[in-house]
Amino acid sequence: MNAASTLTARLLAERPRPRGIAGRRYAHWLAVGTVCLGAFLGQLTASVTALVYPALQHRFDAGFAAVEWVALAYLLVLVALLAPIGRLSDLVGRKTMYLGGFAVFGLASLGAGFAGGLGTLVACRAVQAVGGAMMQANSVALVARGVPGHAMRRALGVQAAAQGLGLALGPSLGGLLVAHASWRWVFWINVPVAVVGIVAGWFLLPRTRPEAAPALPRAAAGPVVGPEPDGGRFDLAGLLLLGGSTTALLLALSAASGLPLPAWAVAALLAAAVLCALALVRQERRATRPILAPGLVNTPGVRPGLAVALIGYLLLFCPLVLGPVLLAEAGLPTARSGLVITVLPAAFAVAATVGGGLLPRGWSDVARCRCGAALAGAGLLGCALLPALGAPAVLLAGPLLVLGGGLGLLLPANNALVMRAIPAECSAVGGGMVNMARSLGTALGTALPVLGVHLAGPAVGGRAVLLALAVVAGLAVLLSRPVRRR
């Protein structure tokens, strides 16, 4: 038992940075760069898989509603694990968990490339999501707590730019790999990136393991207290209810989009999603150590910030999935379609990095959020109306540019607002909740376009989805407001 404890302690021990690196003025930017590598890898994986759907349909003789679970399985596990892994990271160390995420992600990517059946591939993607959750639950916290306060917004913008770069390269890289190599290389390409991430993180990330377990806020009506003498029980019931509600919802959307399930099963899945969500709310209010930390959710500014994070990624991923369908319907060749779609994440990356400098210096983060959400809504309206006016398909690059630029302004400013509202000792839990909201928005952005196209066809259904998203962007404007602290 002592030997096992010693081995565990050695595995969890965090190595500090070499003195020659830690003493540099730019040491925190080296750490940000390492975190950006994980952000790049996560978003590359999210966007690159959409390009392999046709190849997977042909290889496994499956329908589109079944193949989309290569993406949805990843997102479901990610949504379920981000919050609990964030809590665990506050206890064992964010650097340890982050580097472990690279290892799990790389090994699962290797297995996905060798998958001989669709079920095996989906299972490997689920394991891959475990590694992705270990990285994403800590990425925002590592950035927010690893840089000086005056540089936090810029650092979060750089991280968002790395995500945008991964999104931008995904479609073109996926198309090249499928056309000139094999769909398997879409997954194998992650392995060397994961190896580089482990090595860089080992030397460049600062030590993060706390001396003692952090205190976590209770529900809004209760006091802020530390952990119980026994450390509190893990909220397994909350984890199962969270996973059950999101899985049932996405299964219902997938079934309505063409997955071979009877109509009564769709109704039953929707009912199960609602019941699990209601039970989750009750469970989190009663749990000793809730995975969603109601005390954090009820902190002024956190709840609307999480909603805006979800909306932002819904607005980002829905056009990424829907765009190729609309451009193919308009007769645009695949290669040119990929270039047009790439405008969206590329504009997102550029705006997240330097877009804030183009706005008035005195603008608050709330004003930046509102401006970004308004631009995103205008871009979505343009995407919906241009095809109806008979404009050439390539002109969609214009509204996609506006949409990506607006989201590049919205999301970094919103992240800064949320992380400032969260206590420092709970930063990994809060960062995990931000990423969970993002992942849920990504999952809905993957499923809703398929549903719209299935119900009304590419032209009518696609425009209806885009118009609905423009309304949702207006909701993000309303949710972005100053925090009135007591």
Coordinates of C-alpha atoms in Angstrom, one line a residue:
M1 CA 0.0 0.0 0.0
N2 CA 2.9 2.4 0.8
A3 CA 4.5 1.6 -2.5
A4 CA 1.3 2.3 -4.4
S5 CA 0.9 5.6 -2.5
T6 CA 4.4 6.6 -3.3
L7 CA 4.0 5.8 -7.0
T8 CA 0.7 7.8 -7.1
A9 CA 2.4 10.7 -5.4
R10 CA 5.2 10.7 -7.9
L11 CA 2.8 10.5 -10.8
L12 CA 0.8 13.5 -9.5
A13 CA 3.9 15.5 -8.5
E14 CA 4.2 18.6 -10.6
R15 CA 7.7 19.5 -11.8
P16 CA 8.4 23.3 -11.6
R17 CA 9.7 25.1 -14.6
P18 CA 13.5 25.4 -14.9
R19 CA 14.8 28.5 -13.3
G20 CA 16.2 29.8 -16.6
I21 CA 12.6 29.8 -18.0
A22 CA 10.7 30.9 -14.8
G23 CA 12.9 33.9 -14.4
R24 CA 12.2 35.4 -17.8
R25 CA 9.9 38.3 -18.3
Y26 CA 8.0 36.5 -21.0
A27 CA 7.7 33.2 -19.1
H28 CA 3.9 33.6 -18.7
W29 CA 3.6 33.9 -22.5
L30 CA 5.5 30.6 -23.0
A31 CA 2.9 29.1 -20.7
V32 CA 0.1 30.7 -22.7
G33 CA 1.7 29.3 -25.9
T34 CA 1.6 25.8 -24.4
V35 CA -2.1 26.2 -23.5
C36 CA -2.8 27.4 -27.0
L37 CA -1.4 24.2 -28.3
G38 CA -4.1 22.3 -26.5
A39 CA -6.7 24.8 -27.6
F40 CA -5.6 24.4 -31.2
L41 CA -5.7 20.6 -31.0
G42 CA -9.2 20.6 -29.5
Q43 CA -10.7 22.8 -32.1
L44 CA -8.8 21.1 -35.0
T45 CA -10.5 17.9 -33.9
A46 CA -13.9 19.5 -33.7
S47 CA -13.8 21.0 -37.2
V48 CA -11.8 18.4 -39.1
T49 CA -14.2 15.5 -38.6
A50 CA -17.0 17.2 -40.6
L51 CA -14.9 16.8 -43.7
V52 CA -14.7 13.0 -43.3
Y53 CA -18.4 12.3 -43.0
P54 CA -18.8 11.3 -46.7
A55 CA -15.8 9.0 -46.5
L56 CA -17.1 7.4 -43.3
Q57 CA -20.5 6.9 -44.8
H58 CA -18.9 5.1 -47.8
R59 CA -16.5 3.1 -45.7
F60 CA -19.0 1.9 -43.1
D61 CA -22.2 2.0 -45.2
A62 CA -24.0 4.2 -42.7
G63 CA -26.3 7.2 -43.0
F64 CA -25.5 10.8 -42.1
A65 CA -27.5 10.7 -38.9
A66 CA -25.4 7.8 -37.7
V67 CA -22.0 9.1 -38.9
E68 CA -22.5 12.5 -37.1
W69 CA -22.1 10.5 -33.8
V70 CA -18.4 10.5 -34.5
A71 CA -18.7 14.1 -33.5
L72 CA -21.5 13.9 -31.0
A73 CA -20.0 11.1 -28.9
Y74 CA -16.9 13.3 -28.4
L75 CA -19.0 16.3 -27.5
L76 CA -21.3 14.4 -25.1
V77 CA -18.4 13.0 -23.0
L78 CA -16.8 16.4 -23.1
V79 CA -19.9 18.1 -21.7
A80 CA -20.3 15.5 -19.0
L81 CA -16.7 15.5 -17.8
L82 CA -15.6 19.1 -18.0
A83 CA -17.0 20.3 -14.6
P84 CA -16.0 17.2 -12.5
I85 CA -12.5 17.2 -14.0
G86 CA -12.3 20.9 -13.3
R87 CA -13.1 20.2 -9.7
L88 CA -10.5 17.3 -9.5
S89 CA -7.9 19.6 -11.1
D90 CA -8.3 22.1 -8.3
L91 CA -7.3 19.3 -5.9
V92 CA -4.5 17.4 -7.7
G93 CA -3.0 20.2 -9.9
R94 CA -4.0 21.7 -13.2
K95 CA -0.6 21.1 -14.8
T96 CA -0.8 17.4 -14.0
M97 CA -4.3 17.0 -15.4
Y98 CA -3.4 19.1 -18.5
L99 CA -0.4 16.9 -19.4
G100 CA -2.4 13.8 -18.8
G101 CA -5.0 15.0 -21.2
F102 CA -2.5 15.3 -24.0
A103 CA -1.4 11.6 -23.3
V104 CA -5.0 10.3 -23.3
F105 CA -5.9 12.3 -26.4
G106 CA -2.9 11.1 -28.4
L107 CA -3.4 7.4 -27.5
A108 CA -7.2 7.6 -28.3
S109 CA -6.4 9.3 -31.6
L110 CA -4.0 6.5 -32.5
G111 CA -6.8 4.0 -31.8
A112 CA -9.4 5.9 -33.8
G113 CA -7.2 5.8 -36.9
F114 CA -7.0 2.0 -36.7
A115 CA -10.8 1.5 -36.1
G116 CA -12.3 -1.2 -38.2
G117 CA -15.9 -0.3 -37.6
L118 CA -18.1 2.7 -36.9
G119 CA -18.9 1.5 -33.3
T120 CA -15.2 1.2 -32.5
L121 CA -14.5 4.6 -34.0
V122 CA -17.2 6.2 -31.9
A123 CA -15.9 4.5 -28.8
C124 CA -12.3 5.8 -29.5
R125 CA -13.8 9.3 -30.0
A126 CA -15.4 9.0 -26.5
V127 CA -12.1 8.1 -24.9
Q128 CA -10.5 11.0 -26.9
A129 CA -13.0 13.3 -25.3
V130 CA -11.7 12.3 -21.8
G131 CA -8.3 13.6 -22.8
G132 CA -10.0 16.7 -24.4
A133 CA -11.9 17.4 -21.1
M134 CA -8.6 17.1 -19.1
M135 CA -7.1 19.8 -21.3
Q136 CA -10.1 22.1 -21.8
A137 CA -11.2 22.1 -18.1
N138 CA -7.8 23.6 -17.3
S139 CA -7.0 25.8 -20.3
V140 CA -8.9 28.9 -19.2
A141 CA -7.7 28.6 -15.6
L142 CA -4.1 28.2 -16.6
V143 CA -4.2 31.3 -18.8
A144 CA -6.3 33.5 -16.4
R145 CA -4.2 32.7 -13.3
G146 CA -0.8 32.5 -15.1
V147 CA -0.6 36.0 -16.5
P148 CA -0.7 39.5 -14.9
G149 CA -4.2 40.9 -14.5
H150 CA -3.7 43.6 -17.1
A151 CA -2.7 41.0 -19.7
M152 CA -5.5 38.6 -19.1
R153 CA -7.9 39.8 -21.8
R154 CA -5.1 39.7 -24.3
A155 CA -4.0 36.3 -23.2
L156 CA -7.5 34.9 -23.5
G157 CA -7.7 36.5 -26.9
V158 CA -4.5 34.7 -28.0
Q159 CA -6.0 31.4 -26.7
A160 CA -9.2 32.1 -28.7
A161 CA -7.1 32.8 -31.7
A162 CA -5.4 29.4 -31.3
Q163 CA -8.8 27.8 -31.2
G164 CA -9.8 29.8 -34.3
L165 CA -6.6 28.7 -36.1
G166 CA -7.5 25.0 -35.3
L167 CA -11.0 25.6 -36.7
A168 CA -9.7 27.4 -39.8
L169 CA -7.2 24.6 -40.6
G170 CA -9.7 21.8 -39.9
P171 CA -11.8 21.9 -43.1
S172 CA -8.9 22.4 -45.5
L173 CA -6.6 19.9 -43.8
G174 CA -9.3 17.3 -43.5
G175 CA -10.1 17.7 -47.2
L176 CA -6.5 17.3 -48.2
L177 CA -6.0 14.2 -45.9
V178 CA -9.1 12.5 -47.2
A179 CA -8.3 13.2 -50.8
H180 CA -4.6 12.4 -50.9
A181 CA -4.1 10.0 -48.0
S182 CA -7.0 8.4 -46.0
W183 CA -9.6 9.4 -43.5
R184 CA -7.5 7.6 -40.8
W185 CA -4.9 10.4 -41.0
V186 CA -7.5 12.8 -39.8
F187 CA -7.0 11.2 -36.4
W188 CA -3.4 10.1 -36.6
I189 CA -2.3 13.7 -37.3
N190 CA -3.2 14.5 -33.6
V191 CA -0.5 12.1 -32.2
P192 CA 2.6 14.2 -32.9
V193 CA 0.8 17.4 -31.7
A194 CA 0.0 15.6 -28.5
V195 CA 3.7 14.6 -28.0
V196 CA 4.8 18.1 -28.6
G197 CA 2.2 19.3 -26.1
I198 CA 3.5 17.0 -23.3
V199 CA 7.1 18.0 -23.8
A200 CA 6.3 21.7 -23.9
G201 CA 4.0 21.6 -20.9
W202 CA 6.5 19.7 -18.8
F203 CA 9.0 22.5 -19.2
L204 CA 7.0 25.6 -19.8
L205 CA 3.9 25.4 -17.5
P206 CA 4.3 26.5 -13.9
R207 CA 3.6 24.3 -10.9
T208 CA -0.1 24.6 -10.0
R209 CA -0.8 22.0 -7.3
P210 CA -2.3 23.8 -4.2
E211 CA -1.1 23.1 -0.6
A212 CA -4.7 22.3 0.5
A213 CA -8.1 21.6 -1.0
P214 CA -9.8 24.8 -2.1
A215 CA -13.0 26.2 -0.7
L216 CA -16.0 26.1 -3.0
P217 CA -19.1 28.3 -2.7
R218 CA -22.4 26.6 -1.7
A219 CA -25.7 27.5 -3.2
A220 CA -26.7 31.2 -3.3
A221 CA -28.5 31.0 0.0
G222 CA -25.8 29.2 1.9
P223 CA -22.4 30.4 3.2
V224 CA -19.1 30.0 1.4
V225 CA -17.4 27.1 3.2
G226 CA -14.4 24.8 2.7
P227 CA -14.5 21.1 2.1
E228 CA -15.9 18.7 4.7
P229 CA -13.5 16.7 6.9
D230 CA -13.9 13.7 4.7
G231 CA -13.3 15.8 1.6
G232 CA -16.9 15.4 0.4
R233 CA -18.3 12.6 -1.8
F234 CA -18.0 12.8 -5.5
D235 CA -21.3 13.8 -7.1
L236 CA -21.7 10.6 -9.2
A237 CA -25.5 11.1 -9.4
G238 CA -25.0 14.6 -10.8
L239 CA -22.6 13.4 -13.4
L240 CA -25.0 10.6 -14.5
L241 CA -27.9 13.0 -14.7
L242 CA -25.9 15.6 -16.7
G243 CA -24.7 12.9 -19.1
G244 CA -28.2 11.5 -19.4
S245 CA -29.9 14.8 -20.1
T246 CA -27.5 15.8 -22.8
T247 CA -27.4 12.4 -24.4
A248 CA -31.1 12.1 -24.5
L249 CA -31.5 15.5 -26.0
L250 CA -29.0 14.9 -28.8
L251 CA -30.3 11.4 -29.5
A252 CA -33.8 12.9 -29.9
L253 CA -32.4 15.6 -32.3
S254 CA -30.5 12.9 -34.2
A255 CA -33.5 10.6 -34.4
A256 CA -35.6 13.5 -35.7
S257 CA -32.9 14.1 -38.3
G258 CA -33.0 10.6 -39.8
L259 CA -31.6 8.2 -37.3
P260 CA -33.7 5.0 -37.6
L261 CA -35.8 5.3 -34.5
P262 CA -39.6 5.3 -34.2
A263 CA -41.5 8.5 -33.5
W264 CA -42.5 7.4 -29.9
A265 CA -38.8 7.0 -29.1
V266 CA -38.1 10.6 -30.0
A267 CA -40.9 11.8 -27.7
A268 CA -39.6 9.5 -24.9
L269 CA -36.0 10.8 -25.4
L270 CA -37.2 14.4 -25.1
A271 CA -39.2 13.6 -22.0
A272 CA -36.1 11.8 -20.5
A273 CA -34.0 14.9 -21.3
V274 CA -36.4 17.2 -19.4
L275 CA -36.8 14.8 -16.4
C276 CA -33.0 14.3 -16.1
A277 CA -32.5 18.1 -16.3
L278 CA -35.0 18.7 -13.5
A279 CA -33.5 16.0 -11.4
L280 CA -30.1 17.4 -12.0
V281 CA -31.1 20.8 -10.7
R282 CA -32.5 19.2 -7.5
Q283 CA -29.5 17.0 -7.1
E284 CA -27.0 19.9 -7.4
R285 CA -28.8 21.8 -4.7
R286 CA -28.6 18.9 -2.3
A287 CA -25.1 17.5 -3.1
T288 CA -22.2 18.0 -0.7
R289 CA -19.8 18.5 -3.6
P290 CA -22.0 19.4 -6.7
I291 CA -20.2 19.0 -10.0
L292 CA -21.9 22.2 -11.4
A293 CA -21.2 24.2 -8.2
P294 CA -24.5 26.2 -7.8
G295 CA -22.6 28.7 -5.7
L296 CA -20.5 29.6 -8.7
V297 CA -23.4 29.6 -11.1
N298 CA -25.3 32.0 -8.9
T299 CA -22.3 34.4 -8.5
P300 CA -23.3 37.7 -10.2
G301 CA -22.2 37.7 -13.8
V302 CA -21.5 34.0 -14.1
R303 CA -24.8 32.6 -15.3
P304 CA -25.4 35.0 -18.2
G305 CA -21.7 34.6 -19.1
L306 CA -22.1 30.9 -19.4
A307 CA -25.2 31.4 -21.5
V308 CA -23.3 33.7 -23.8
A309 CA -20.4 31.2 -24.1
L310 CA -23.0 28.5 -25.2
I311 CA -24.6 30.9 -27.7
G312 CA -21.2 32.0 -29.1
Y313 CA -20.2 28.4 -30.0
L314 CA -23.7 27.6 -31.3
L315 CA -23.3 30.6 -33.7
L316 CA -19.8 29.4 -34.7
F317 CA -20.4 25.8 -35.4
C318 CA -23.9 25.8 -36.9
P319 CA -22.6 27.7 -40.0
L320 CA -19.5 25.5 -40.2
V321 CA -21.7 22.4 -40.5
L322 CA -24.4 24.0 -42.6
G323 CA -22.2 26.1 -44.9
P324 CA -20.8 23.1 -47.0
V325 CA -24.4 21.9 -47.5
L326 CA -25.7 25.2 -48.8
L327 CA -22.7 25.8 -51.0
A328 CA -23.0 22.3 -52.5
E329 CA -26.7 23.0 -53.2
A330 CA -25.6 26.2 -55.0
G331 CA -23.3 24.2 -57.2
L332 CA -20.0 25.5 -55.8
P333 CA -17.1 22.9 -56.2
T334 CA -15.8 21.3 -53.0
A335 CA -12.4 23.0 -53.0
R336 CA -13.9 26.5 -53.4
S337 CA -16.5 25.7 -50.7
G338 CA -13.8 24.9 -48.3
L339 CA -12.1 28.2 -49.0
V340 CA -15.3 30.1 -48.5
I341 CA -16.1 28.3 -45.2
T342 CA -12.5 28.9 -43.9
V343 CA -13.3 32.7 -43.9
L344 CA -15.4 32.2 -40.8
P345 CA -12.9 30.7 -38.4
A346 CA -10.1 32.7 -39.9
A347 CA -11.9 35.9 -39.2
F348 CA -12.7 34.6 -35.7
A349 CA -9.0 34.0 -35.0
V350 CA -7.9 37.4 -36.3
A351 CA -10.6 39.3 -34.4
A352 CA -9.9 37.5 -31.2
T353 CA -6.2 38.5 -31.4
V354 CA -6.2 42.0 -32.7
G355 CA -9.9 43.0 -33.1
G356 CA -10.1 44.5 -29.6
G357 CA -7.4 47.0 -30.5
L358 CA -9.6 48.4 -33.3
L359 CA -12.4 49.3 -30.8
P360 CA -12.3 52.4 -28.6
R361 CA -9.8 52.0 -25.8
G362 CA -12.3 53.0 -23.2
W363 CA -14.9 50.4 -24.1
S364 CA -15.6 47.9 -21.3
D365 CA -15.8 44.1 -21.9
V366 CA -19.6 44.4 -21.8
A367 CA -19.6 46.9 -24.6
R368 CA -17.2 44.6 -26.6
C369 CA -19.6 41.7 -26.0
R370 CA -22.6 43.6 -27.3
C371 CA -20.7 44.9 -30.3
G372 CA -19.5 41.4 -31.2
A373 CA -23.0 39.8 -30.8
A374 CA -24.6 42.5 -32.9
L375 CA -22.0 41.9 -35.7
A376 CA -22.6 38.2 -35.5
G377 CA -26.3 38.7 -35.9
A378 CA -25.8 40.9 -38.9
G379 CA -23.5 38.3 -40.5
L380 CA -26.1 35.5 -40.0
L381 CA -28.8 37.7 -41.6
G382 CA -26.5 38.2 -44.6
C383 CA -25.9 34.4 -44.9
A384 CA -29.6 33.8 -44.8
L385 CA -30.7 36.6 -47.2
L386 CA -27.9 36.5 -49.9
P387 CA -28.9 33.1 -51.4
A388 CA -32.6 34.2 -51.4
L389 CA -31.6 37.3 -53.5
G390 CA -29.9 35.1 -56.1
A391 CA -26.4 36.3 -55.2
P392 CA -23.4 34.1 -56.3
A393 CA -22.5 31.6 -53.7
V394 CA -18.9 32.9 -53.2
L395 CA -20.3 36.2 -51.9
L396 CA -21.3 34.3 -48.7
A397 CA -17.7 34.9 -47.7
G398 CA -18.6 38.5 -46.9
P399 CA -21.3 37.8 -44.2
L400 CA -19.1 34.9 -42.9
L401 CA -16.3 37.4 -42.4
V402 CA -18.6 39.7 -40.4
L403 CA -19.9 36.7 -38.4
G404 CA -16.4 35.5 -37.5
G405 CA -15.2 38.9 -36.6
G406 CA -18.1 39.5 -34.3
L407 CA -17.6 36.2 -32.5
G408 CA -13.9 37.0 -32.2
L409 CA -14.8 40.2 -30.3
L410 CA -17.6 38.5 -28.2
L411 CA -16.0 35.4 -26.8
P412 CA -12.7 36.7 -25.4
A413 CA -14.4 39.6 -23.7
N414 CA -17.1 37.3 -22.3
N415 CA -14.5 34.8 -21.0
A416 CA -12.7 37.7 -19.2
L417 CA -16.0 38.8 -17.6
V418 CA -16.8 35.2 -16.3
M419 CA -13.3 34.5 -15.0
R420 CA -13.2 37.8 -13.1
A421 CA -16.4 36.9 -11.4
I422 CA -15.1 33.5 -10.2
P423 CA -13.0 33.2 -7.1
A424 CA -9.4 32.4 -7.8
E425 CA -9.4 29.2 -5.7
C426 CA -12.2 27.8 -7.9
S427 CA -10.8 28.9 -11.2
A428 CA -10.4 25.4 -12.7
V429 CA -14.0 24.5 -11.8
G430 CA -15.1 27.8 -13.3
G431 CA -13.0 27.3 -16.4
G432 CA -14.4 23.8 -16.8
M433 CA -18.0 25.2 -16.6
V434 CA -17.1 27.8 -19.3
N435 CA -15.8 25.0 -21.6
M436 CA -18.8 22.8 -20.8
A437 CA -21.0 25.6 -22.0
R438 CA -18.9 26.0 -25.1
S439 CA -19.1 22.2 -25.8
L440 CA -22.8 22.1 -25.3
G441 CA -23.1 25.0 -27.8
T442 CA -20.9 23.1 -30.2
A443 CA -23.0 19.9 -29.9
L444 CA -26.2 21.8 -30.6
G445 CA -24.5 23.6 -33.5
T446 CA -23.6 20.2 -34.9
A447 CA -27.1 18.7 -34.5
L448 CA -29.4 21.5 -35.4
P449 CA -28.3 22.0 -39.0
V450 CA -28.8 18.3 -39.7
L451 CA -32.3 18.6 -38.3
G452 CA -33.2 21.7 -40.3
V453 CA -31.9 20.2 -43.6
H454 CA -33.7 16.9 -42.9
L455 CA -37.1 18.6 -42.2
A456 CA -37.2 21.3 -44.9
G457 CA -34.3 20.6 -47.3
P458 CA -31.0 22.5 -47.7
A459 CA -32.4 25.7 -49.1
V460 CA -35.5 26.4 -47.0
G461 CA -34.3 24.5 -43.8
G462 CA -30.8 26.1 -44.0
R463 CA -32.2 29.7 -44.3
A464 CA -34.6 29.0 -41.4
V465 CA -31.8 27.8 -39.2
L466 CA -29.7 30.9 -40.0
L467 CA -32.6 33.3 -39.3
A468 CA -33.2 31.6 -36.0
L469 CA -29.5 32.0 -35.1
A470 CA -29.7 35.7 -35.9
V471 CA -32.4 36.0 -33.2
V472 CA -30.3 34.1 -30.8
A473 CA -27.4 36.5 -31.4
G474 CA -29.8 39.3 -30.3
L475 CA -30.4 37.4 -27.1
A476 CA -26.6 37.4 -26.5
V477 CA -26.7 41.3 -26.8
L478 CA -29.4 41.4 -24.0
L479 CA -27.5 38.9 -21.8
S480 CA -24.3 41.0 -21.9
R481 CA -24.7 43.5 -19.2
P482 CA -22.8 45.0 -16.3
V483 CA -22.5 43.0 -13.1
R484 CA -24.1 44.7 -10.0
R485 CA -22.3 43.3 -7.0
R486 CA -23.8 43.4 -3.6

